[in-house]
Coordinates of C-alpha atoms in Angstrom, one line a residue:
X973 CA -33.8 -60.7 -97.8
X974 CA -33.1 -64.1 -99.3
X975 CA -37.0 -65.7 -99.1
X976 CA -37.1 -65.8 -103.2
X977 CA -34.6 -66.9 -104.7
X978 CA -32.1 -65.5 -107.2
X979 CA -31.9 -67.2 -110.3
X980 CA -28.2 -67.6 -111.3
X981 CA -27.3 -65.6 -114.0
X982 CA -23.5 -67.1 -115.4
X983 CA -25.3 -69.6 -117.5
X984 CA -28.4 -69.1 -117.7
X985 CA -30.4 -67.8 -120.5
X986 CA -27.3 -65.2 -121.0
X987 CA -27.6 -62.5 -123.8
X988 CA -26.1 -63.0 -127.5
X989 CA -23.2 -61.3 -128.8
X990 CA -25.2 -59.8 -131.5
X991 CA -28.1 -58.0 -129.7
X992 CA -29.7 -57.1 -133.1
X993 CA -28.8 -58.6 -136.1
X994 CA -32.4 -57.1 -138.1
X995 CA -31.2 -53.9 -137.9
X996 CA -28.6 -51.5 -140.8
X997 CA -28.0 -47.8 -140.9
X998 CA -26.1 -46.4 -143.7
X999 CA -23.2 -44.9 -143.0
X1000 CA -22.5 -42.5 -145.8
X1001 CA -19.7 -39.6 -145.6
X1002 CA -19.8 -36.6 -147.3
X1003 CA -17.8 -37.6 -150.2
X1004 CA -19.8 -40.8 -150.8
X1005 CA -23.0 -38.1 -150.7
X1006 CA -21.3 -36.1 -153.5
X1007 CA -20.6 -39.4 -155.7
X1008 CA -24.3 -40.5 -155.6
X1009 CA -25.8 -37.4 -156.4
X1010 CA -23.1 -37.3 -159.5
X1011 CA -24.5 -40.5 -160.2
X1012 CA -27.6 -40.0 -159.7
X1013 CA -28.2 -37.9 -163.1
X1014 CA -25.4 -39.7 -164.8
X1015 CA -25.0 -43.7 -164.6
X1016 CA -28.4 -44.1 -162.4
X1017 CA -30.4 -43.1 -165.2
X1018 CA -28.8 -45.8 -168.3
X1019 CA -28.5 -48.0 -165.5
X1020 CA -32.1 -48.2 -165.0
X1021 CA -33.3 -48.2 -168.7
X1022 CA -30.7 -50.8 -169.4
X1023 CA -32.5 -52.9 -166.4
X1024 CA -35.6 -52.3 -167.7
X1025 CA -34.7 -53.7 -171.4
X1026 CA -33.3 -56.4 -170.3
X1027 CA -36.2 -57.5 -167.9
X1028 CA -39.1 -56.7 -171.1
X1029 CA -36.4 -58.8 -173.3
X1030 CA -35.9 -61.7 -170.7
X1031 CA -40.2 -61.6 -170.1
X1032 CA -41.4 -63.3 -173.3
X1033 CA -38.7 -65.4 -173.4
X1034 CA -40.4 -66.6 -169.9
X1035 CA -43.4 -66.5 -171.3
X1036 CA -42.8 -69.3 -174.0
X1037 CA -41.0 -71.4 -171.7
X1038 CA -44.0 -71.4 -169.2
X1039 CA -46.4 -71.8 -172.6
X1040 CA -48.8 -74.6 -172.2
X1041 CA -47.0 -76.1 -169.2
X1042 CA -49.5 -78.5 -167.8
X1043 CA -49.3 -79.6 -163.6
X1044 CA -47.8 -83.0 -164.8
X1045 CA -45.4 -81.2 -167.1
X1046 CA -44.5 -78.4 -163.9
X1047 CA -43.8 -81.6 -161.6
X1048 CA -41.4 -82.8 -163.8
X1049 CA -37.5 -80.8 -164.3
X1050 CA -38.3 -78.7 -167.4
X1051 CA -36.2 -80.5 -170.4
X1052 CA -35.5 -79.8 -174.7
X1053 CA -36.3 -76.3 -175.8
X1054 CA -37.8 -75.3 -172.2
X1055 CA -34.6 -76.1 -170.7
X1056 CA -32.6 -74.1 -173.5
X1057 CA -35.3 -71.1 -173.1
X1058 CA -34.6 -71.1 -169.3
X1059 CA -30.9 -71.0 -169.6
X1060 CA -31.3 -68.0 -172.3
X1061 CA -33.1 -66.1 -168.8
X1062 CA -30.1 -67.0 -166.9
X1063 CA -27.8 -65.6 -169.8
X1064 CA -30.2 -61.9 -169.5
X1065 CA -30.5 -62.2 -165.5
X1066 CA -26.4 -62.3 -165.2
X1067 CA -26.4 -59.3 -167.8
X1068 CA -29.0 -57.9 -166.0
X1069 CA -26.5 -57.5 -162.7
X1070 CA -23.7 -56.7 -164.7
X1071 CA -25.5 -53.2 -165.8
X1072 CA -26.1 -52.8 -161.8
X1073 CA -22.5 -52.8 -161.3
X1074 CA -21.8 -56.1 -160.5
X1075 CA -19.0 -56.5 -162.9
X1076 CA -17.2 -59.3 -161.4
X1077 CA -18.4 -62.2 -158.7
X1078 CA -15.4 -64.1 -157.4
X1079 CA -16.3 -67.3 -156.7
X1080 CA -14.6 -69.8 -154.2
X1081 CA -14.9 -73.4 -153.6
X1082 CA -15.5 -76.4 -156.1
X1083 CA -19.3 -76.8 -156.6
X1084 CA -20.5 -80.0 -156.3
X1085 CA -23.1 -81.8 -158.4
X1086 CA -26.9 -82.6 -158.2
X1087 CA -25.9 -86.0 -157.1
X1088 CA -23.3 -84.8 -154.8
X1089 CA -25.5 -82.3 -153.3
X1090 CA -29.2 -82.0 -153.8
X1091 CA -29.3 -78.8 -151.8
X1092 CA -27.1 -75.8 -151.6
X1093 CA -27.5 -73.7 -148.4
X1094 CA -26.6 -70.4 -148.8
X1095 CA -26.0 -67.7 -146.1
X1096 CA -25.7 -65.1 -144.5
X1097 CA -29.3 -63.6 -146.3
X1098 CA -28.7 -59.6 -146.1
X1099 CA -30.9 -58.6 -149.4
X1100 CA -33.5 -59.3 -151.7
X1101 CA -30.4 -59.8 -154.1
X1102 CA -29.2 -62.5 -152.5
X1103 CA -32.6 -64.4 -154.3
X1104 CA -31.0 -63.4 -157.8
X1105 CA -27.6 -62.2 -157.8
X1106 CA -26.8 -66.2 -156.5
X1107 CA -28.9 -67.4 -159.1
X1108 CA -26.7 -65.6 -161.7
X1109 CA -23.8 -67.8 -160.5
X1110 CA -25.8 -71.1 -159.6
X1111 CA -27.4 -71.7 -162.6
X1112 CA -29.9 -74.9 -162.9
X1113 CA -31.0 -74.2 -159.6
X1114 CA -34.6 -73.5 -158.0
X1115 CA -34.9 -71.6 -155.1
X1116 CA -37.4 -72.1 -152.1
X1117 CA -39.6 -68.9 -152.4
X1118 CA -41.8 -66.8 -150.7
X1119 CA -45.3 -67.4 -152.3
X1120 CA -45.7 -63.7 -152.6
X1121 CA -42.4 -63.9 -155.3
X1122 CA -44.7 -65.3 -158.1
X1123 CA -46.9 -62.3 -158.3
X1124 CA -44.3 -59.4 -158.7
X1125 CA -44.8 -57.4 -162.1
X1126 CA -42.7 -58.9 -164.8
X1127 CA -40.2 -60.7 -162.2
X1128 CA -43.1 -63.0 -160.8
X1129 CA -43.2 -64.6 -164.5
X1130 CA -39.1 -65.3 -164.7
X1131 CA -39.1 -66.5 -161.1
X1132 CA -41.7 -69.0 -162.0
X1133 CA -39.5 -70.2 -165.0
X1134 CA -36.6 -71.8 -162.2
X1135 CA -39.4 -73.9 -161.2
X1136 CA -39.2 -72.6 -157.8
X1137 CA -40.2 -74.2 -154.9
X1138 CA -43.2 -71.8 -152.9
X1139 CA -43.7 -71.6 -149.5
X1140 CA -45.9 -69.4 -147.1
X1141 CA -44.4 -68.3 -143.8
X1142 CA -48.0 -68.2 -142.0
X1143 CA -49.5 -70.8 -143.4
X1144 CA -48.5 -74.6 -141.4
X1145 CA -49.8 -76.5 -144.2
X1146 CA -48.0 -74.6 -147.0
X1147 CA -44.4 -75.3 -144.9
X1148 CA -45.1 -79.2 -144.9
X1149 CA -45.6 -78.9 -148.5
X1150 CA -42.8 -77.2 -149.1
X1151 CA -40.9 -79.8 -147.1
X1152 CA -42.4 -82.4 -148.8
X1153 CA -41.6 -81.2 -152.3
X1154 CA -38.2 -80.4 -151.5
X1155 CA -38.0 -84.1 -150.4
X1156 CA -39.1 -85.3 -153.4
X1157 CA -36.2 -83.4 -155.5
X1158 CA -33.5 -84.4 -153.2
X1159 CA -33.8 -88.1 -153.6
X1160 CA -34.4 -87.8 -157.4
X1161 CA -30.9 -89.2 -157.5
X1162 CA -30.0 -85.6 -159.6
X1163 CA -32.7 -85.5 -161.8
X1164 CA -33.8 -82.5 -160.4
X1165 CA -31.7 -79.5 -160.4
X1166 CA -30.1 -78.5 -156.7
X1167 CA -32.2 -76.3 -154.8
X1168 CA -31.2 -73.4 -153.3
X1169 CA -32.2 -72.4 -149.8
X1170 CA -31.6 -69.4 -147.3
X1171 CA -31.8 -71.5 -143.9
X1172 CA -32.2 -68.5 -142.0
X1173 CA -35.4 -67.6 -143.4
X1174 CA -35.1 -63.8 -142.8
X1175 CA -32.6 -60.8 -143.8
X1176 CA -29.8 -60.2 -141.4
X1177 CA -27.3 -57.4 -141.5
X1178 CA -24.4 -60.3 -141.8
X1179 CA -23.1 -60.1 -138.6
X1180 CA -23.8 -63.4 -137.7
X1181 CA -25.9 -66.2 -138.5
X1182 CA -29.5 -67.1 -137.0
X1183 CA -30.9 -69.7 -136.3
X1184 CA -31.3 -72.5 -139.5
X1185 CA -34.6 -73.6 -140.2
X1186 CA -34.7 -77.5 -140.3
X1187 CA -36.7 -77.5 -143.8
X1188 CA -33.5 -77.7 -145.8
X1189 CA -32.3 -80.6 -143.6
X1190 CA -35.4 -83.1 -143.0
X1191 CA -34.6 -84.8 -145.9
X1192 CA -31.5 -86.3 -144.5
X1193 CA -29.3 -86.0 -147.5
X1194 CA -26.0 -84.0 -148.2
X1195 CA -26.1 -80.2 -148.1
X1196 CA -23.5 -78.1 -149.6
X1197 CA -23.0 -74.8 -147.5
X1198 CA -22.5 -71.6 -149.8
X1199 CA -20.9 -68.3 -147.9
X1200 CA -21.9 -65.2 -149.4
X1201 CA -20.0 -61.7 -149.0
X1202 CA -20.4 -58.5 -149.8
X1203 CA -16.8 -57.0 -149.5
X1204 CA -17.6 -53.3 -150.5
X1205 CA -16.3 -50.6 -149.0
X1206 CA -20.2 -48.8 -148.2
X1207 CA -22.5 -51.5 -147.8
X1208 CA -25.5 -50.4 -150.1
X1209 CA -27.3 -53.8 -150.6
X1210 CA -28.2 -54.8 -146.8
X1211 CA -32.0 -54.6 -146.5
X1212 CA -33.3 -55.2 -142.9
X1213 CA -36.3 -55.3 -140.9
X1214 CA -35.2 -51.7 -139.6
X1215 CA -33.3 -50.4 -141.6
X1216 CA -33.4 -48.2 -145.5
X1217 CA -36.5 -49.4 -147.8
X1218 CA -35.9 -51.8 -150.6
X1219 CA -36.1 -48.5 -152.9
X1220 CA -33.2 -46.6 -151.1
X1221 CA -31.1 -49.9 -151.7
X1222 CA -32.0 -50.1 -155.7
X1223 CA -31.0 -46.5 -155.9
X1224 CA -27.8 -46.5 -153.7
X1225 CA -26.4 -49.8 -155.1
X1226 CA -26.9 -48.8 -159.0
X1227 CA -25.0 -45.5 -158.2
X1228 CA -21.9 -47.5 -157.2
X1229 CA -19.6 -47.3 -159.8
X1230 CA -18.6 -51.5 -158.9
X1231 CA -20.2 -53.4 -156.7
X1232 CA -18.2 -56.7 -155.1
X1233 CA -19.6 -59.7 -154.5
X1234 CA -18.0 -63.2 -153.1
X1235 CA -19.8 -66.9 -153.4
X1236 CA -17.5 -69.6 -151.8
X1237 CA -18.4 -73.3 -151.5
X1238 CA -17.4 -75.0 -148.7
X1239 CA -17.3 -78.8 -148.7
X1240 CA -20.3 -80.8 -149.4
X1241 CA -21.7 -81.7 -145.6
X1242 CA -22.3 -85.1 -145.3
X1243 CA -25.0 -86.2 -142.3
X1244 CA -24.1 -88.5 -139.6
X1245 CA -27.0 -91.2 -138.4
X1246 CA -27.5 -89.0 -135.6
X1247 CA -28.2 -86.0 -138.0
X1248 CA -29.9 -87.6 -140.1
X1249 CA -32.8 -88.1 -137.2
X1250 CA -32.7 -85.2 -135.9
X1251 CA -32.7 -82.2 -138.8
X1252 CA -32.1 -79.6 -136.0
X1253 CA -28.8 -80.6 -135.1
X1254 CA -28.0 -81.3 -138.7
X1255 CA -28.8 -77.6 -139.1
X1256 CA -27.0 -76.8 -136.3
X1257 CA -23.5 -78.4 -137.4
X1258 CA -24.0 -76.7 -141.1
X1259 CA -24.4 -73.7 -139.7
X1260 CA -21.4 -73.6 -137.2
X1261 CA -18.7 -74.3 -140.5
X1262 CA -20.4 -71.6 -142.3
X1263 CA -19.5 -69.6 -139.7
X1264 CA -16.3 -70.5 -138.9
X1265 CA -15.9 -69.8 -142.7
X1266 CA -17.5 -66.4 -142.3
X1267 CA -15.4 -65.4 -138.8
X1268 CA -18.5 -64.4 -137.2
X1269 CA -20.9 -65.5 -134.5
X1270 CA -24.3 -67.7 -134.3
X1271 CA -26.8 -67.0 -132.3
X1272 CA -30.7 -68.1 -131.3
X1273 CA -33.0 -65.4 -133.1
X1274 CA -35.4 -66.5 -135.4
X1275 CA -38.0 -65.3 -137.9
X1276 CA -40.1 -64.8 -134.7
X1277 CA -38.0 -62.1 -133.2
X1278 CA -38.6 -60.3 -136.3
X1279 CA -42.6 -60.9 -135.8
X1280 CA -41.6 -59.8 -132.0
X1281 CA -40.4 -56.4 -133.5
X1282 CA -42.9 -55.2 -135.9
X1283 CA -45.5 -55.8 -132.8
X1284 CA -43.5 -53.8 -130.7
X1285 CA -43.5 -50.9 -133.4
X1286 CA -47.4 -51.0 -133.4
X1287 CA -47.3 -50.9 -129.5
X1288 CA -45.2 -48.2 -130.0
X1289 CA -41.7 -49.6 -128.6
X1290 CA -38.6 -49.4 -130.6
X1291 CA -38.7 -52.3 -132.6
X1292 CA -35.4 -53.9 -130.9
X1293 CA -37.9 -54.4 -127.5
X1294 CA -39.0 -57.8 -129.4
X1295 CA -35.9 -59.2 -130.0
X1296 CA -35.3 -61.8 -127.4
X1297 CA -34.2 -64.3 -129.2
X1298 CA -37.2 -66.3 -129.3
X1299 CA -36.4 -69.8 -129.8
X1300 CA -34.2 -70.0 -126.7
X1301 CA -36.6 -68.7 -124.4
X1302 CA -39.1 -70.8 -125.7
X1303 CA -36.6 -73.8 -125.8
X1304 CA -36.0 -73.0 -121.9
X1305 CA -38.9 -71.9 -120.6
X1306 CA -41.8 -73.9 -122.5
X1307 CA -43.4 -70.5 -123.6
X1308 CA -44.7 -70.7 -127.3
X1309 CA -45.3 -67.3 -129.6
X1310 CA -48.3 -66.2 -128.3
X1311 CA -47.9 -66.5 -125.4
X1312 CA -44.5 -64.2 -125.5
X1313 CA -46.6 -61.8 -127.8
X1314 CA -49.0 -61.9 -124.9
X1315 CA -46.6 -60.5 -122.6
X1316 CA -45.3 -57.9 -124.9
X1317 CA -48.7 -56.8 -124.8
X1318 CA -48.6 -56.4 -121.0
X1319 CA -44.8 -55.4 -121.6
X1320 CA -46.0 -52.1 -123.7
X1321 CA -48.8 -51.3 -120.7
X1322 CA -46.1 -50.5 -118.0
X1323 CA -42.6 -49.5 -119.7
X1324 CA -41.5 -46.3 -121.3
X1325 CA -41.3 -45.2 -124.6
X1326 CA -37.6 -46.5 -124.8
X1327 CA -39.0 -50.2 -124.0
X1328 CA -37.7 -49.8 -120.4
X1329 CA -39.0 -50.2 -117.0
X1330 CA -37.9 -48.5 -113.8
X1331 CA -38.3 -49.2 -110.5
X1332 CA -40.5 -46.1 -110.3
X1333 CA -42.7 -47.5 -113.3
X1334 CA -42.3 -51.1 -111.7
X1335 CA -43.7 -49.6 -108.9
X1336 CA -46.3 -47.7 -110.6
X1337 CA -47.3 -51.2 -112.0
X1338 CA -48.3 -53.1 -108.9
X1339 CA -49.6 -50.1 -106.5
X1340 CA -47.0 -50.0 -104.5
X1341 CA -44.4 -47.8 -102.9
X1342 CA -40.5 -48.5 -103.2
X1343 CA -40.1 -50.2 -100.0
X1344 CA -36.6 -53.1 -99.8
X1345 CA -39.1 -56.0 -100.6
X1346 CA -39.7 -54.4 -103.9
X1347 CA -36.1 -53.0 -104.8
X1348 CA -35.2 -56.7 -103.9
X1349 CA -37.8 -58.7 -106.7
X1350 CA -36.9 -55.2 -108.6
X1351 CA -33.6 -57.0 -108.8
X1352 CA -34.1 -60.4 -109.8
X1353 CA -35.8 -59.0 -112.7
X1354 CA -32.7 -56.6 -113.7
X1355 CA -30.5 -59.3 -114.8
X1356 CA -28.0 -57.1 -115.9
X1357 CA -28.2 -54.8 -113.0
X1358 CA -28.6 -51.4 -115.2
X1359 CA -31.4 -50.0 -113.3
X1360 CA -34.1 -51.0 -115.5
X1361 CA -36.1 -54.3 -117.0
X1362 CA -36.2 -55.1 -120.9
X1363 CA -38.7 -57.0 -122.3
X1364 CA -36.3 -59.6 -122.4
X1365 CA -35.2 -60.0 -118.8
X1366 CA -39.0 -59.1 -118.0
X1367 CA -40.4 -62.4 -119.5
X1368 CA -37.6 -64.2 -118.2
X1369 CA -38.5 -62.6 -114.5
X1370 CA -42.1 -63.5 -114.9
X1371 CA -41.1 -67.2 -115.8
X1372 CA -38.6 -68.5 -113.4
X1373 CA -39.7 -65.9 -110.3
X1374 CA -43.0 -64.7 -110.4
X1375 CA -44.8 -67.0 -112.1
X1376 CA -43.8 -70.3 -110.1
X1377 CA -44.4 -68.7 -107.3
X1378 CA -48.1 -67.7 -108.3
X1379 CA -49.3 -71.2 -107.2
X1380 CA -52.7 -71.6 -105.7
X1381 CA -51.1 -72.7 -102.1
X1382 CA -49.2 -69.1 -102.3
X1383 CA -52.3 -67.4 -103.1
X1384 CA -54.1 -69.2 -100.1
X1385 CA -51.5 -68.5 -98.0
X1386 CA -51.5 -64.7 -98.8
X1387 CA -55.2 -64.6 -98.3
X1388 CA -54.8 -65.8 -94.6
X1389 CA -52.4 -63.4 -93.8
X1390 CA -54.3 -60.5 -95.3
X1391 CA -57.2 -62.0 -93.6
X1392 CA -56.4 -61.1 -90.0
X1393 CA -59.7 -62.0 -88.2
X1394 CA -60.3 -65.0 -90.1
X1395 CA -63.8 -64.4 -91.7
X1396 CA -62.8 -65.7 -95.1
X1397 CA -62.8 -61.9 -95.9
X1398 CA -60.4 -58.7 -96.7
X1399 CA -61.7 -55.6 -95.3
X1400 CA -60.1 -52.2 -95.2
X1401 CA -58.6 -52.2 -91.8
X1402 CA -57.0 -55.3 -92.4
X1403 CA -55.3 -54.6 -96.0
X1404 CA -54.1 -51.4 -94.7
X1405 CA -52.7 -53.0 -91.6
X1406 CA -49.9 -55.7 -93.7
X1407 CA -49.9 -53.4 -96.4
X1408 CA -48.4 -50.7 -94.2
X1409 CA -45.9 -52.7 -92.2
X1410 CA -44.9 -54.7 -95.1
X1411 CA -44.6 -52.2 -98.1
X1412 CA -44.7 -48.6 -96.1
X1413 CA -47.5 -47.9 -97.8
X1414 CA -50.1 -45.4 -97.1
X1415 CA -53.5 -45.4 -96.6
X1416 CA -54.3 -43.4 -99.9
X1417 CA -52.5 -45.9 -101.9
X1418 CA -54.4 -48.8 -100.3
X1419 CA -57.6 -47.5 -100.5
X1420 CA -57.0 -47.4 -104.8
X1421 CA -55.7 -51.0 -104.6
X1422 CA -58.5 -51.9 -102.4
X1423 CA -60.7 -50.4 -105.2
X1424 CA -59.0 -52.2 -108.1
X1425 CA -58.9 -55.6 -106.4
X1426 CA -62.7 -55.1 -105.1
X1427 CA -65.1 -55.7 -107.9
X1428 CA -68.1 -57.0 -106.0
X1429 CA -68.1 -53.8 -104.3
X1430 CA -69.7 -55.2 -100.9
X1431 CA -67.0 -53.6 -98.5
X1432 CA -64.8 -56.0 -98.3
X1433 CA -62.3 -58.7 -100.9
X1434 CA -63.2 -62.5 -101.6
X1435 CA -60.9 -65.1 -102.0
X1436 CA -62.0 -65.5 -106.1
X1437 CA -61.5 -61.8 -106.0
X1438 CA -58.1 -61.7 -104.4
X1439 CA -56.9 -64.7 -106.5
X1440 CA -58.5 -63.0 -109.9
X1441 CA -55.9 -59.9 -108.6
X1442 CA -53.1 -61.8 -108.4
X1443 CA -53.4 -64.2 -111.1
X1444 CA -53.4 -60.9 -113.6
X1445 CA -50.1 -59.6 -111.9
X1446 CA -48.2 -62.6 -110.8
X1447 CA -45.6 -60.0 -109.8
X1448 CA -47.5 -59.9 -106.4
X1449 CA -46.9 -63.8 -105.5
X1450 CA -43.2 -63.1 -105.1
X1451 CA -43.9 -60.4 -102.6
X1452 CA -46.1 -62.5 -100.8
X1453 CA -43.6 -65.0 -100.4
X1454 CA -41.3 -62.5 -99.2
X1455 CA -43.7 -60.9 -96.9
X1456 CA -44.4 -64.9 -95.5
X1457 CA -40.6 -65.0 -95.0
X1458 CA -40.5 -61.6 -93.6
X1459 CA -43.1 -62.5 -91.1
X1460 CA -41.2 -65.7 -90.1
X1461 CA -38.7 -64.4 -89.2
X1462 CA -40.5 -61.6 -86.8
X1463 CA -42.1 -64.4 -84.7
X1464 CA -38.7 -66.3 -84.3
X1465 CA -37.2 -63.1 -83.1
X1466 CA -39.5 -62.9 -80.3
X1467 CA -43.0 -60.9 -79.3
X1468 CA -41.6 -57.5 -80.8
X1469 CA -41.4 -59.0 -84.4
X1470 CA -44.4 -56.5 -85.9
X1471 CA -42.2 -53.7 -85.2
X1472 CA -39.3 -55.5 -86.6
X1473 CA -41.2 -56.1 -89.3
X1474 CA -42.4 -52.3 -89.8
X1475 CA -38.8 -50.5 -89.4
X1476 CA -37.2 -53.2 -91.5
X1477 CA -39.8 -52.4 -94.1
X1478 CA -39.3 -48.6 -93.5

């Protein structure tokens, strides 16, 4: 059975180390259990009211410094009484985290200036505190933020005091803004204060870093990476795409008695010529010392894997059927988001409710009985030879085996073979002829693919009508190609090769 052929798996498109780094469950033993609940009608409570003093004492202190700020003034680092009202914020937001617990950050590393460094990257991002607990430490920074940040209650107003710099995930023309403005601050000569970027774009659960995006590293200039840990013995403050809400988090951190927290700077990361015109690698060489810094692994998911995931829960999948990681299989195989979301789509429509499929729902899938030519493309799809396709190894399958094969001289080539008297038409007799010596399959099972192919409903299949078939389950073209091979090699072995044909089949 060697007529398509297996696509080497030792280096190609293999699977990450980290198979899903969006996802955190608490793990919480009894006596942790007995400490929150303690805590919970103790130090939770004054924790809380403390917070919320500080943020309603901190608010019109925002308010004054934004007071009559004009679009010239905004463009323009804050400086004079603003600039003293902003650092009086900083002052509350550190006090702010030492009520939550956060008695102590140790900090690591010899920060570097403005000048040095226009841009601090920080990673790994495991929580929404990462966006303030850092700015506690880094003061005179603005952060790149999510466009959403300036409209939260109360916080939205203090935010907009670092002069942050906005950006919208969705929106294409927001993103070149954003890298545009952050431009603009890095070659202020250290006018501006640094900004402070998560290059990853997304919450992880730390164990290993994602891909960088390349909007802290366009502007060719030095970056200083900034490693950030959470050494705690129960990790309360991970927030993931599956994982506790950002509520649970709140409450389970402020009912810690201390919470630990590490920010180390690592030196300032000056680009080559060759990084310099091409941000991605630039990205790519920050993001390998942070992690040898870190101890911990990088691999190729993106923000897009966690799109991948929430569309898999509204399909009904567990959510970790989208994570493939995206930007390698689109790097490889020339497939762009939609297209993958596409497929996930057509994914959901044949697997299981544990985002599997089996060679019985494989089968299921194209109309066909479990006969060796399907066992054998069966195969090329599991990668991993576990028995069943993920959604993964499924788009991977469609693009370098099914899909390459679908080519309109395989499809004509089919439609002769099918077409056994030559009239330039499919009847009946003549699908359930190959069909049965190809595929074992019965006439029952014909007659409902006969049905599902035939749409003109005249007694017998067109060529438009076959290709229309095939083009929606490309799966098909590989088993034509076998069957072409299969049928090959009956005439070479002499006038009996139908019946060699059939009992190989059976």
């Amino acid at each position: 059975m060697d007529w398509i052929p297996r696509v080497p798996r030792k280096n190609s498109l293999i699977l990450p180390e980290i198979k899903n780094p969006f996802t955190h469950r608490l793990k919480l033993s009894w006596c942790d259990w007995i400490k929150i609940a303690i805590m919970t009608v103790t130090i939770f409570p004054l924790r809380c009211m403390l917070i919320i003093l500080i943020v309603i004492a901190a608010w019109p202190i925002g308010f004054v410094c934004l007071y009559g700020v004009t679009e010239d003034e905004n463009s323009k680092p804050f400086v004079g009484w603003r600039r003293v009202l902003r650092r009086c914020i900083e002052i509350l937001w550190r006090s702010m985290f030492f009520v939550g617990g956060f008695h102590w950050i140790t900090v690591k590393g010899q920060r570097a200036s403005a000048r040095q460094a226009p841009i601090l990257a920080l990673a790994p991002h495991s929580s929404f505190l990462d966006t303030m607990l850092p700015g506690t430490v880094l003061q005179a920074t603005s952060p790149v933020a999510k466009a959403a940040a300036a409209d939260i209650f109360l916080f939205g107003h203090l935010i907009r005091t670092t002069q942050p710099v906005y950006v919208s995930r969705d929106n294409q023309g927001s993103r070149i803004d954003t890298i545009e403005e952050i431009k603009r601050r890095a070659v202020s000569g250290g006018a501006w204060s640094q900004v402070m970027i998560f290059p990853e774009g997304t919450c992880t659960n730390r164990s290993c870093l994602i891909t960088f995006k390349p909007g802290a590293f366009i502007p060719g200039v030095p970056v200083q990476p900034v490693c950030i840990r959470y050494p705690n013995k129960v990790d309360t403050v991970t927030w993931t795409w599956d994982g506790p809400a950002a509520a649970m988090i709140f409450w389970i951190t402020l009912c810690q008695l201390h919470n630990k927290m590490e920010v180390e700077f690592l030196p300032v990361h000056v680009p080559t010529d060759e990084e310099i015109a091409n941000p991605k690698l630039f990205a790519s060489a920050v993001r390998t010392k942070m992690a040898q810094c870190l101890k911990i692994p990088v691999t190729d998911h993106t923000f897009d894997d966690c799109k991948l995931m929430v569309y898999a829960a509204k399909r009904k999948l567990p959510m970790a059927t989208g994570l493939i990681e995206f930007q390698k299989l689109s790097r490889r195989l020339g497939l762009k988001y939609d297209k993958i979301k596409e497929l996930l789509e057509k994914f959901s429509n044949i697997s299981n409710k544990h985002g599997q499929i089996t060679i019985d729902e494989f089968s299921e899938h194209l109309g066909l009985p479990v006969s060796q030519p399907l066992q054998h493309l069966f195969s090329l799809y599991d990668r991993d030879g576990s028995g069943s396709i993920d959604f993964r190894e499924y788009v991977i399958g469609l693009s370098l085996i099914s899909m390459p094969a679908n080519t309109e001289e395989t499809i004509q080539l089919a439609f002769k073979l099918f077409d056994v008297d030559g009239d330039g038409f499919i009847s009946r007799e003549d699908l359930t002829t190959i069909l049965h010596q190809a595929f074992s399959m019965n006439e029952f099972d014909v007659e409902k693919l006969f049905a599902d192919v035939h749409t003109a409903r005249n007694g017998k299949i067109s060529f438009d009508e076959f290709k229309a078939y095939a083009s929606q389950k490309p799966e098909y073209a590989s088993l034509f190609v076998t069957y072409q091979g299969m049928k090959k090699k009956s005439v070479a072995n002499g006038p009996n090769g139908g019946n060699h044909i059939k009992s190989k089949s059976e």
